[in-house]
Every structure is written in structure tokens, then in C-alpha cells.
Amino acid sequence: MIGWILLALLALLVLLACCLRMRVSAGYDERGGWVKLWVGPKGMSLYPKPAPGEKKPRKKKKPKAPAKQRETPTLGGALDLALDLLPEVKAAAGRFRRALRIDELYLHLVWGEPDPADAAIHYGRAWGAAEALVAFLRANFTVKRHQVQVDLDYQLERPRLTARASLSLTAAQLLAVALPLAWAALTTLWRHRKQSRAAAAPSAAHEGKGEENNGKESSCQ
């Protein structure tokens, strides 16, 4: 009975972990840009990185033995592998696009320019670009809320931009995108290695026979 309870609790924890939403928020203003990663209620700054505290001096590590060089695929083999994986990559990109959600999009552009005629022309172009951007995002992603504003100020010498965006998806959605792609990559790589070994085996056997024939001395006098 206790075992079933523990199993149910474990399944509940896995379900809660899969429903956990991961969020990336980024912004830009006159002071600079910033990027933060949120996993549930906890967040961490990716840029700018927080100032490191005082670190204890690290002990000197012993030099490691040189690692064996691994066989790297040639350009032709890597290109064939990439072409075979291209359909799976396209499918994964489509699944990721449908899973990703834009929780917040804020864009405020104040166009500033001393010349009134040029400022009016650029102001109209800025509005057109902003509307095109919002239309593209709404057509390809799920946009929860957005606010776009373009103003004109003749007192400013250059444009001023304030932008903020927040993107999120659940852990289950991320796994649904990553696991099929990883499985397809492993199976394709295994198939390529198997084919290359099968192609190299006859040539190695032929070279071995040639060396044996050259090593025999002729019995004819």
C-alpha cells in the first residue's frame, strides 16, 4: 500500500514538473538591455551577469593525460547527416513555434529629429514597421497581450526606444519538441555509421588480400 502511495506521489511530482512554465524576459531602454530566465517563481539574470562575490582560491589541479582524439565526421558525411535531419528539424521548429507563447510585448518608440519634414516621413515609416512586426508575431505565435506606441518629438535629437518582451512554454512542451528531434538524430547517426562501416569493410579486405599476394615469393625459376 505504501508503495502505491509513493508511486502516486512520484507521478504527481512528474506531472507538476511537466506543467511548470519556463519564461524568458528581455528588455531594452536608454540604460541598456537585460535578459532574465524564470523557472516557476524563481528567476535569474542572464544579462547583465551579477557581480561575482569573493571566491576562495582554487587548488591547483594536476595536469590531465591527453585525451584520445575522436573521429570527426568529414564535410561530406556531416552534410549528408544534416540533409537527412532537415525534415525533422523543420517539424521540431513548427512544434516549437506552436508551443511558444508571447506573454507580453511592449514597444514604445519616440521618434526625434530636428527637421520636421524628415521627422514626419520617418514617423510614418516607424508606424508601418511596428504594425508589420505585430502582424507577423500574431500570425506565427500566440500573443497574449501587446502594446505598441509610436510618438513624435521634435525636441529630441535622435529616436528613443523602450522595448520589453516575455516568452514562455511549459517543460512538457519543451520535451515534446526536444525528444523526437533527439531520437531522430541518434537513429540517423547510427544508420550513417553502420553504412560507413559496411562500405569500409570490403575495401579493407581487398587491401589485406593484396598484401598477402605481394608477400609470397614466386616459385617459378
PDB file of N, CA, C and O in Angstrom, residues 67-134:
ATOM      1  N   ALA A  67      43.658  13.457 -23.857  1.00  0.00           N
ATOM      2  CA  ALA A  67      42.559  12.579 -24.263  1.00  0.00           C
ATOM      3  C   ALA A  67      42.759  12.093 -25.682  1.00  0.00           C
ATOM      4  O   ALA A  67      43.397  12.758 -26.516  1.00  0.00           O
ATOM      5  N   LYS A  68      42.218  10.930 -25.945  1.00  0.00           N
ATOM      6  CA  LYS A  68      42.311  10.366 -27.281  1.00  0.00           C
ATOM      7  C   LYS A  68      41.452  11.180 -28.245  1.00  0.00           C
ATOM      8  O   LYS A  68      40.350  11.589 -27.910  1.00  0.00           O
ATOM      9  N   GLN A  69      41.999  11.409 -29.405  1.00  0.00           N
ATOM     10  CA  GLN A  69      41.273  12.157 -30.408  1.00  0.00           C
ATOM     11  C   GLN A  69      40.151  11.307 -30.990  1.00  0.00           C
ATOM     12  O   GLN A  69      40.372  10.170 -31.391  1.00  0.00           O
ATOM     13  N   ARG A  70      38.969  11.895 -31.000  1.00  0.00           N
ATOM     14  CA  ARG A  70      37.821  11.199 -31.558  1.00  0.00           C
ATOM     15  C   ARG A  70      37.728  11.454 -33.051  1.00  0.00           C
ATOM     16  O   ARG A  70      38.177  12.486 -33.548  1.00  0.00           O
ATOM     17  N   GLU A  71      37.143  10.516 -33.720  1.00  0.00           N
ATOM     18  CA  GLU A  71      36.972  10.658 -35.156  1.00  0.00           C
ATOM     19  C   GLU A  71      35.894  11.701 -35.431  1.00  0.00           C
ATOM     20  O   GLU A  71      34.784  11.613 -34.928  1.00  0.00           O
ATOM     21  N   THR A  72      36.273  12.707 -36.191  1.00  0.00           N
ATOM     22  CA  THR A  72      35.322  13.745 -36.564  1.00  0.00           C
ATOM     23  C   THR A  72      34.778  13.457 -37.942  1.00  0.00           C
ATOM     24  O   THR A  72      35.525  13.041 -38.839  1.00  0.00           O
ATOM     25  N   PRO A  73      33.483  13.667 -38.157  1.00  0.00           N
ATOM     26  CA  PRO A  73      32.911  13.393 -39.474  1.00  0.00           C
ATOM     27  C   PRO A  73      33.441  14.375 -40.504  1.00  0.00           C
ATOM     28  O   PRO A  73      33.713  15.537 -40.227  1.00  0.00           O
ATOM     29  N   THR A  74      33.628  13.890 -41.721  1.00  0.00           N
ATOM     30  CA  THR A  74      34.079  14.742 -42.807  1.00  0.00           C
ATOM     31  C   THR A  74      32.953  15.664 -43.225  1.00  0.00           C
ATOM     32  O   THR A  74      31.805  15.524 -42.804  1.00  0.00           O
ATOM     33  N   LEU A  75      33.291  16.638 -44.095  1.00  0.00           N
ATOM     34  CA  LEU A  75      32.290  17.607 -44.513  1.00  0.00           C
ATOM     35  C   LEU A  75      31.163  16.934 -45.277  1.00  0.00           C
ATOM     36  O   LEU A  75      29.991  17.249 -45.097  1.00  0.00           O
ATOM     37  N   GLY A  76      31.532  15.978 -46.122  1.00  0.00           N
ATOM     38  CA  GLY A  76      30.501  15.283 -46.892  1.00  0.00           C
ATOM     39  C   GLY A  76      29.563  14.489 -46.005  1.00  0.00           C
ATOM     40  O   GLY A  76      28.344  14.529 -46.165  1.00  0.00           O
ATOM     41  N   GLY A  77      30.121  13.755 -45.012  1.00  0.00           N
ATOM     42  CA  GLY A  77      29.273  12.985 -44.108  1.00  0.00           C
ATOM     43  C   GLY A  77      28.400  13.871 -43.250  1.00  0.00           C
ATOM     44  O   GLY A  77      27.225  13.573 -43.019  1.00  0.00           O
ATOM     45  N   ALA A  78      28.961  14.986 -42.759  1.00  0.00           N
ATOM     46  CA  ALA A  78      28.161  15.908 -41.953  1.00  0.00           C
ATOM     47  C   ALA A  78      27.049  16.538 -42.785  1.00  0.00           C
ATOM     48  O   ALA A  78      25.937  16.754 -42.299  1.00  0.00           O
ATOM     49  N   LEU A  79      27.322  16.831 -44.050  1.00  0.00           N
ATOM     50  CA  LEU A  79      26.303  17.423 -44.915  1.00  0.00           C
ATOM     51  C   LEU A  79      25.178  16.425 -45.188  1.00  0.00           C
ATOM     52  O   LEU A  79      23.989  16.790 -45.165  1.00  0.00           O
ATOM     53  N   ASP A  80      25.534  15.163 -45.440  1.00  0.00           N
ATOM     54  CA  ASP A  80      24.505  14.135 -45.646  1.00  0.00           C
ATOM     55  C   ASP A  80      23.650  13.958 -44.398  1.00  0.00           C
ATOM     56  O   ASP A  80      22.429  13.793 -44.474  1.00  0.00           O
ATOM     57  N   LEU A  81      24.296  13.989 -43.235  1.00  0.00           N
ATOM     58  CA  LEU A  81      23.564  13.853 -41.972  1.00  0.00           C
ATOM     59  C   LEU A  81      22.612  15.032 -41.776  1.00  0.00           C
ATOM     60  O   LEU A  81      21.461  14.850 -41.362  1.00  0.00           O
ATOM     61  N   ALA A  82      23.077  16.243 -42.098  1.00  0.00           N
ATOM     62  CA  ALA A  82      22.222  17.425 -41.943  1.00  0.00           C
ATOM     63  C   ALA A  82      21.036  17.372 -42.900  1.00  0.00           C
ATOM     64  O   ALA A  82      19.916  17.741 -42.536  1.00  0.00           O
ATOM     65  N   LEU A  83      21.261  16.905 -44.119  1.00  0.00           N
ATOM     66  CA  LEU A  83      20.164  16.814 -45.086  1.00  0.00           C
ATOM     67  C   LEU A  83      19.130  15.777 -44.659  1.00  0.00           C
ATOM     68  O   LEU A  83      17.927  15.973 -44.852  1.00  0.00           O
ATOM     69  N   ASP A  84      19.590  14.666 -44.080  1.00  0.00           N
ATOM     70  CA  ASP A  84      18.645  13.649 -43.596  1.00  0.00           C
ATOM     71  C   ASP A  84      17.830  14.157 -42.406  1.00  0.00           C
ATOM     72  O   ASP A  84      16.662  13.776 -42.227  1.00  0.00           O
ATOM     73  N   LEU A  85      18.439  15.006 -41.591  1.00  0.00           N
ATOM     74  CA  LEU A  85      17.748  15.528 -40.406  1.00  0.00           C
ATOM     75  C   LEU A  85      16.907  16.760 -40.706  1.00  0.00           C
ATOM     76  O   LEU A  85      16.171  17.224 -39.832  1.00  0.00           O
ATOM     77  N   LEU A  86      17.009  17.304 -41.914  1.00  0.00           N
ATOM     78  CA  LEU A  86      16.302  18.544 -42.225  1.00  0.00           C
ATOM     79  C   LEU A  86      14.786  18.428 -42.039  1.00  0.00           C
ATOM     80  O   LEU A  86      14.171  19.337 -41.464  1.00  0.00           O
ATOM     81  N   PRO A  87      14.111  17.352 -42.486  1.00  0.00           N
ATOM     82  CA  PRO A  87      12.659  17.261 -42.231  1.00  0.00           C
ATOM     83  C   PRO A  87      12.318  17.249 -40.743  1.00  0.00           C
ATOM     84  O   PRO A  87      11.336  17.874 -40.321  1.00  0.00           O
ATOM     85  N   GLU A  88      13.126  16.543 -39.938  1.00  0.00           N
ATOM     86  CA  GLU A  88      12.858  16.505 -38.502  1.00  0.00           C
ATOM     87  C   GLU A  88      13.091  17.867 -37.856  1.00  0.00           C
ATOM     88  O   GLU A  88      12.358  18.269 -36.937  1.00  0.00           O
ATOM     89  N   VAL A  89      14.099  18.594 -38.328  1.00  0.00           N
ATOM     90  CA  VAL A  89      14.354  19.931 -37.794  1.00  0.00           C
ATOM     91  C   VAL A  89      13.202  20.877 -38.122  1.00  0.00           C
ATOM     92  O   VAL A  89      12.766  21.677 -37.296  1.00  0.00           O
ATOM     93  N   LYS A  90      12.677  20.765 -39.353  1.00  0.00           N
ATOM     94  CA  LYS A  90      11.533  21.597 -39.736  1.00  0.00           C
ATOM     95  C   LYS A  90      10.309  21.283 -38.880  1.00  0.00           C
ATOM     96  O   LYS A  90       9.593  22.184 -38.433  1.00  0.00           O
ATOM     97  N   ALA A  91      10.068  19.982 -38.649  1.00  0.00           N
ATOM     98  CA  ALA A  91       8.928  19.600 -37.816  1.00  0.00           C
ATOM     99  C   ALA A  91       9.107  20.088 -36.383  1.00  0.00           C
ATOM    100  O   ALA A  91       8.162  20.570 -35.744  1.00  0.00           O
ATOM    101  N   ALA A  92      10.337  19.984 -35.846  1.00  0.00           N
ATOM    102  CA  ALA A  92      10.593  20.468 -34.485  1.00  0.00           C
ATOM    103  C   ALA A  92      10.418  21.981 -34.397  1.00  0.00           C
ATOM    104  O   ALA A  92       9.899  22.498 -33.400  1.00  0.00           O
ATOM    105  N   ALA A  93      10.836  22.707 -35.444  1.00  0.00           N
ATOM    106  CA  ALA A  93      10.653  24.160 -35.444  1.00  0.00           C
ATOM    107  C   ALA A  93       9.172  24.523 -35.458  1.00  0.00           C
ATOM    108  O   ALA A  93       8.749  25.478 -34.793  1.00  0.00           O
ATOM    109  N   GLY A  94       8.371  23.756 -36.199  1.00  0.00           N
ATOM    110  CA  GLY A  94       6.927  24.011 -36.207  1.00  0.00           C
ATOM    111  C   GLY A  94       6.290  23.739 -34.860  1.00  0.00           C
ATOM    112  O   GLY A  94       5.443  24.519 -34.394  1.00  0.00           O
ATOM    113  N   ARG A  95       6.698  22.644 -34.202  1.00  0.00           N
ATOM    114  CA  ARG A  95       6.159  22.345 -32.868  1.00  0.00           C
ATOM    115  C   ARG A  95       6.576  23.410 -31.856  1.00  0.00           C
ATOM    116  O   ARG A  95       5.788  23.815 -30.994  1.00  0.00           O
ATOM    117  N   PHE A  96       7.823  23.885 -31.963  1.00  0.00           N
ATOM    118  CA  PHE A  96       8.289  24.916 -31.043  1.00  0.00           C
ATOM    119  C   PHE A  96       7.540  26.228 -31.266  1.00  0.00           C
ATOM    120  O   PHE A  96       7.195  26.924 -30.306  1.00  0.00           O
ATOM    121  N   ARG A  97       7.264  26.551 -32.519  1.00  0.00           N
ATOM    122  CA  ARG A  97       6.538  27.792 -32.817  1.00  0.00           C
ATOM    123  C   ARG A  97       5.126  27.747 -32.245  1.00  0.00           C
ATOM    124  O   ARG A  97       4.616  28.742 -31.723  1.00  0.00           O
ATOM    125  N   ARG A  98       4.482  26.573 -32.335  1.00  0.00           N
ATOM    126  CA  ARG A  98       3.120  26.459 -31.804  1.00  0.00           C
ATOM    127  C   ARG A  98       3.097  26.434 -30.281  1.00  0.00           C
ATOM    128  O   ARG A  98       2.119  26.842 -29.660  1.00  0.00           O
ATOM    129  N   ALA A  99       4.177  25.940 -29.661  1.00  0.00           N
ATOM    130  CA  ALA A  99       4.211  25.844 -28.193  1.00  0.00           C
ATOM    131  C   ALA A  99       4.607  27.166 -27.547  1.00  0.00           C
ATOM    132  O   ALA A  99       4.135  27.484 -26.451  1.00  0.00           O
ATOM    133  N   LEU A 100       5.455  27.943 -28.211  1.00  0.00           N
ATOM    134  CA  LEU A 100       5.943  29.179 -27.612  1.00  0.00           C
ATOM    135  C   LEU A 100       4.820  30.209 -27.510  1.00  0.00           C
ATOM    136  O   LEU A 100       4.043  30.394 -28.445  1.00  0.00           O
ATOM    137  N   ARG A 101       4.749  30.883 -26.383  1.00  0.00           N
ATOM    138  CA  ARG A 101       3.716  31.895 -26.150  1.00  0.00           C
ATOM    139  C   ARG A 101       4.369  33.222 -25.769  1.00  0.00           C
ATOM    140  O   ARG A 101       5.278  33.258 -24.939  1.00  0.00           O
ATOM    141  N   ILE A 102       3.909  34.278 -26.401  1.00  0.00           N
ATOM    142  CA  ILE A 102       4.375  35.619 -26.079  1.00  0.00           C
ATOM    143  C   ILE A 102       3.421  36.183 -25.035  1.00  0.00           C
ATOM    144  O   ILE A 102       2.298  36.582 -25.349  1.00  0.00           O
ATOM    145  N   ASP A 103       3.862  36.185 -23.789  1.00  0.00           N
ATOM    146  CA  ASP A 103       3.002  36.651 -22.704  1.00  0.00           C
ATOM    147  C   ASP A 103       2.851  38.174 -22.716  1.00  0.00           C
ATOM    148  O   ASP A 103       1.779  38.683 -22.403  1.00  0.00           O
ATOM    149  N   GLU A 104       3.917  38.862 -23.057  1.00  0.00           N
ATOM    150  CA  GLU A 104       3.876  40.319 -23.036  1.00  0.00           C
ATOM    151  C   GLU A 104       4.797  40.868 -24.112  1.00  0.00           C
ATOM    152  O   GLU A 104       5.921  40.380 -24.294  1.00  0.00           O
ATOM    153  N   LEU A 105       4.314  41.859 -24.816  1.00  0.00           N
ATOM    154  CA  LEU A 105       5.120  42.570 -25.809  1.00  0.00           C
ATOM    155  C   LEU A 105       4.826  44.055 -25.670  1.00  0.00           C
ATOM    156  O   LEU A 105       3.695  44.495 -25.886  1.00  0.00           O
ATOM    157  N   TYR A 106       5.837  44.818 -25.286  1.00  0.00           N
ATOM    158  CA  TYR A 106       5.691  46.263 -25.087  1.00  0.00           C
ATOM    159  C   TYR A 106       6.739  46.965 -25.929  1.00  0.00           C
ATOM    160  O   TYR A 106       7.938  46.649 -25.860  1.00  0.00           O
ATOM    161  N   LEU A 107       6.295  47.900 -26.746  1.00  0.00           N
ATOM    162  CA  LEU A 107       7.194  48.633 -27.637  1.00  0.00           C
ATOM    163  C   LEU A 107       6.757  50.092 -27.667  1.00  0.00           C
ATOM    164  O   LEU A 107       5.616  50.398 -28.030  1.00  0.00           O
ATOM    165  N   HIS A 108       7.655  50.962 -27.264  1.00  0.00           N
ATOM    166  CA  HIS A 108       7.376  52.408 -27.265  1.00  0.00           C
ATOM    167  C   HIS A 108       8.546  53.113 -27.951  1.00  0.00           C
ATOM    168  O   HIS A 108       9.680  53.094 -27.462  1.00  0.00           O
ATOM    169  N   LEU A 109       8.268  53.703 -29.092  1.00  0.00           N
ATOM    170  CA  LEU A 109       9.283  54.401 -29.874  1.00  0.00           C
ATOM    171  C   LEU A 109       8.911  55.876 -29.960  1.00  0.00           C
ATOM    172  O   LEU A 109       7.796  56.215 -30.370  1.00  0.00           O
ATOM    173  N   VAL A 110       9.832  56.712 -29.548  1.00  0.00           N
ATOM    174  CA  VAL A 110       9.662  58.156 -29.665  1.00  0.00           C
ATOM    175  C   VAL A 110      10.640  58.636 -30.730  1.00  0.00           C
ATOM    176  O   VAL A 110      11.860  58.584 -30.522  1.00  0.00           O
ATOM    177  N   TRP A 111      10.100  59.046 -31.872  1.00  0.00           N
ATOM    178  CA  TRP A 111      10.980  59.462 -32.958  1.00  0.00           C
ATOM    179  C   TRP A 111      11.321  60.934 -32.795  1.00  0.00           C
ATOM    180  O   TRP A 111      10.445  61.785 -32.724  1.00  0.00           O
ATOM    181  N   GLY A 112      12.603  61.214 -32.719  1.00  0.00           N
ATOM    182  CA  GLY A 112      13.065  62.580 -32.568  1.00  0.00           C
ATOM    183  C   GLY A 112      14.008  62.955 -33.693  1.00  0.00           C
ATOM    184  O   GLY A 112      14.918  62.191 -34.036  1.00  0.00           O
ATOM    185  N   GLU A 113      13.771  64.145 -34.273  1.00  0.00           N
ATOM    186  CA  GLU A 113      14.609  64.614 -35.374  1.00  0.00           C
ATOM    187  C   GLU A 113      14.389  66.126 -35.518  1.00  0.00           C
ATOM    188  O   GLU A 113      13.244  66.599 -35.475  1.00  0.00           O
ATOM    189  N   PRO A 114      15.473  66.893 -35.705  1.00  0.00           N
ATOM    190  CA  PRO A 114      15.296  68.351 -35.773  1.00  0.00           C
ATOM    191  C   PRO A 114      14.491  68.809 -36.984  1.00  0.00           C
ATOM    192  O   PRO A 114      13.700  69.761 -36.887  1.00  0.00           O
ATOM    193  N   ASP A 115      14.657  68.163 -38.125  1.00  0.00           N
ATOM    194  CA  ASP A 115      13.959  68.586 -39.340  1.00  0.00           C
ATOM    195  C   ASP A 115      12.522  68.069 -39.302  1.00  0.00           C
ATOM    196  O   ASP A 115      12.293  66.852 -39.281  1.00  0.00           O
ATOM    197  N   PRO A 116      11.507  68.933 -39.320  1.00  0.00           N
ATOM    198  CA  PRO A 116      10.118  68.465 -39.225  1.00  0.00           C
ATOM    199  C   PRO A 116       9.697  67.580 -40.405  1.00  0.00           C
ATOM    200  O   PRO A 116       8.960  66.603 -40.207  1.00  0.00           O
ATOM    201  N   ALA A 117      10.140  67.900 -41.620  1.00  0.00           N
ATOM    202  CA  ALA A 117       9.739  67.112 -42.785  1.00  0.00           C
ATOM    203  C   ALA A 117      10.289  65.687 -42.702  1.00  0.00           C
ATOM    204  O   ALA A 117       9.559  64.701 -42.885  1.00  0.00           O
ATOM    205  N   ASP A 118      11.588  65.562 -42.426  1.00  0.00           N
ATOM    206  CA  ASP A 118      12.181  64.231 -42.292  1.00  0.00           C
ATOM    207  C   ASP A 118      11.590  63.478 -41.111  1.00  0.00           C
ATOM    208  O   ASP A 118      11.387  62.252 -41.172  1.00  0.00           O
ATOM    209  N   ALA A 119      11.299  64.191 -40.033  1.00  0.00           N
ATOM    210  CA  ALA A 119      10.729  63.535 -38.858  1.00  0.00           C
ATOM    211  C   ALA A 119       9.353  62.952 -39.167  1.00  0.00           C
ATOM    212  O   ALA A 119       9.025  61.840 -38.735  1.00  0.00           O
ATOM    213  N   ALA A 120       8.537  63.687 -39.938  1.00  0.00           N
ATOM    214  CA  ALA A 120       7.206  63.182 -40.289  1.00  0.00           C
ATOM    215  C   ALA A 120       7.306  61.952 -41.179  1.00  0.00           C
ATOM    216  O   ALA A 120       6.545  60.984 -41.018  1.00  0.00           O
ATOM    217  N   ILE A 121       8.241  61.950 -42.138  1.00  0.00           N
ATOM    218  CA  ILE A 121       8.415  60.789 -43.030  1.00  0.00           C
ATOM    219  C   ILE A 121       8.854  59.569 -42.238  1.00  0.00           C
ATOM    220  O   ILE A 121       8.299  58.466 -42.373  1.00  0.00           O
ATOM    221  N   HIS A 122       9.859  59.738 -41.383  1.00  0.00           N
ATOM    222  CA  HIS A 122      10.360  58.615 -40.599  1.00  0.00           C
ATOM    223  C   HIS A 122       9.345  58.147 -39.563  1.00  0.00           C
ATOM    224  O   HIS A 122       9.299  56.951 -39.232  1.00  0.00           O
ATOM    225  N   TYR A 123       8.530  59.051 -39.067  1.00  0.00           N
ATOM    226  CA  TYR A 123       7.478  58.687 -38.121  1.00  0.00           C
ATOM    227  C   TYR A 123       6.466  57.746 -38.777  1.00  0.00           C
ATOM    228  O   TYR A 123       6.058  56.733 -38.190  1.00  0.00           O
ATOM    229  N   GLY A 124       6.065  58.066 -39.995  1.00  0.00           N
ATOM    230  CA  GLY A 124       5.140  57.185 -40.717  1.00  0.00           C
ATOM    231  C   GLY A 124       5.759  55.830 -41.013  1.00  0.00           C
ATOM    232  O   GLY A 124       5.090  54.789 -40.904  1.00  0.00           O
ATOM    233  N   ARG A 125       7.036  55.811 -41.388  1.00  0.00           N
ATOM    234  CA  ARG A 125       7.707  54.525 -41.656  1.00  0.00           C
ATOM    235  C   ARG A 125       7.820  53.697 -40.373  1.00  0.00           C
ATOM    236  O   ARG A 125       7.685  52.470 -40.408  1.00  0.00           O
ATOM    237  N   ALA A 126       8.074  54.357 -39.244  1.00  0.00           N
ATOM    238  CA  ALA A 126       8.181  53.631 -37.981  1.00  0.00           C
ATOM    239  C   ALA A 126       6.854  52.982 -37.602  1.00  0.00           C
ATOM    240  O   ALA A 126       6.819  51.834 -37.136  1.00  0.00           O
ATOM    241  N   TRP A 127       5.742  53.703 -37.802  1.00  0.00           N
ATOM    242  CA  TRP A 127       4.435  53.116 -37.531  1.00  0.00           C
ATOM    243  C   TRP A 127       4.178  51.910 -38.426  1.00  0.00           C
ATOM    244  O   TRP A 127       3.660  50.878 -37.975  1.00  0.00           O
ATOM    245  N   GLY A 128       4.530  52.012 -39.697  1.00  0.00           N
ATOM    246  CA  GLY A 128       4.339  50.885 -40.607  1.00  0.00           C
ATOM    247  C   GLY A 128       5.157  49.682 -40.199  1.00  0.00           C
ATOM    248  O   GLY A 128       4.677  48.536 -40.239  1.00  0.00           O
ATOM    249  N   ALA A 129       6.422  49.897 -39.798  1.00  0.00           N
ATOM    250  CA  ALA A 129       7.266  48.786 -39.370  1.00  0.00           C
ATOM    251  C   ALA A 129       6.728  48.144 -38.094  1.00  0.00           C
ATOM    252  O   ALA A 129       6.734  46.913 -37.945  1.00  0.00           O
ATOM    253  N   ALA A 130       6.238  48.962 -37.154  1.00  0.00           N
ATOM    254  CA  ALA A 130       5.697  48.420 -35.906  1.00  0.00           C
ATOM    255  C   ALA A 130       4.453  47.582 -36.161  1.00  0.00           C
ATOM    256  O   ALA A 130       4.291  46.492 -35.588  1.00  0.00           O
ATOM    257  N   GLU A 131       3.555  48.068 -37.025  1.00  0.00           N
ATOM    258  CA  GLU A 131       2.351  47.303 -37.340  1.00  0.00           C
ATOM    259  C   GLU A 131       2.683  46.007 -38.074  1.00  0.00           C
ATOM    260  O   GLU A 131       2.054  44.965 -37.837  1.00  0.00           O
ATOM    261  N   ALA A 132       3.676  46.053 -38.959  1.00  0.00           N
ATOM    262  CA  ALA A 132       4.080  44.830 -39.666  1.00  0.00           C
ATOM    263  C   ALA A 132       4.670  43.804 -38.697  1.00  0.00           C
ATOM    264  O   ALA A 132       4.424  42.594 -38.822  1.00  0.00           O
ATOM    265  N   LEU A 133       5.439  44.271 -37.719  1.00  0.00           N
ATOM    266  CA  LEU A 133       6.014  43.367 -36.727  1.00  0.00           C
ATOM    267  C   LEU A 133       4.931  42.697 -35.896  1.00  0.00           C
ATOM    268  O   LEU A 133       4.961  41.473 -35.678  1.00  0.00           O
ATOM    269  N   VAL A 134       3.956  43.457 -35.444  1.00  0.00           N
ATOM    270  CA  VAL A 134       2.876  42.889 -34.639  1.00  0.00           C
ATOM    271  C   VAL A 134       2.052  41.903 -35.462  1.00  0.00           C
ATOM    272  O   VAL A 134       1.670  40.822 -34.977  1.00  0.00           O
TER     273      VAL A 134
END
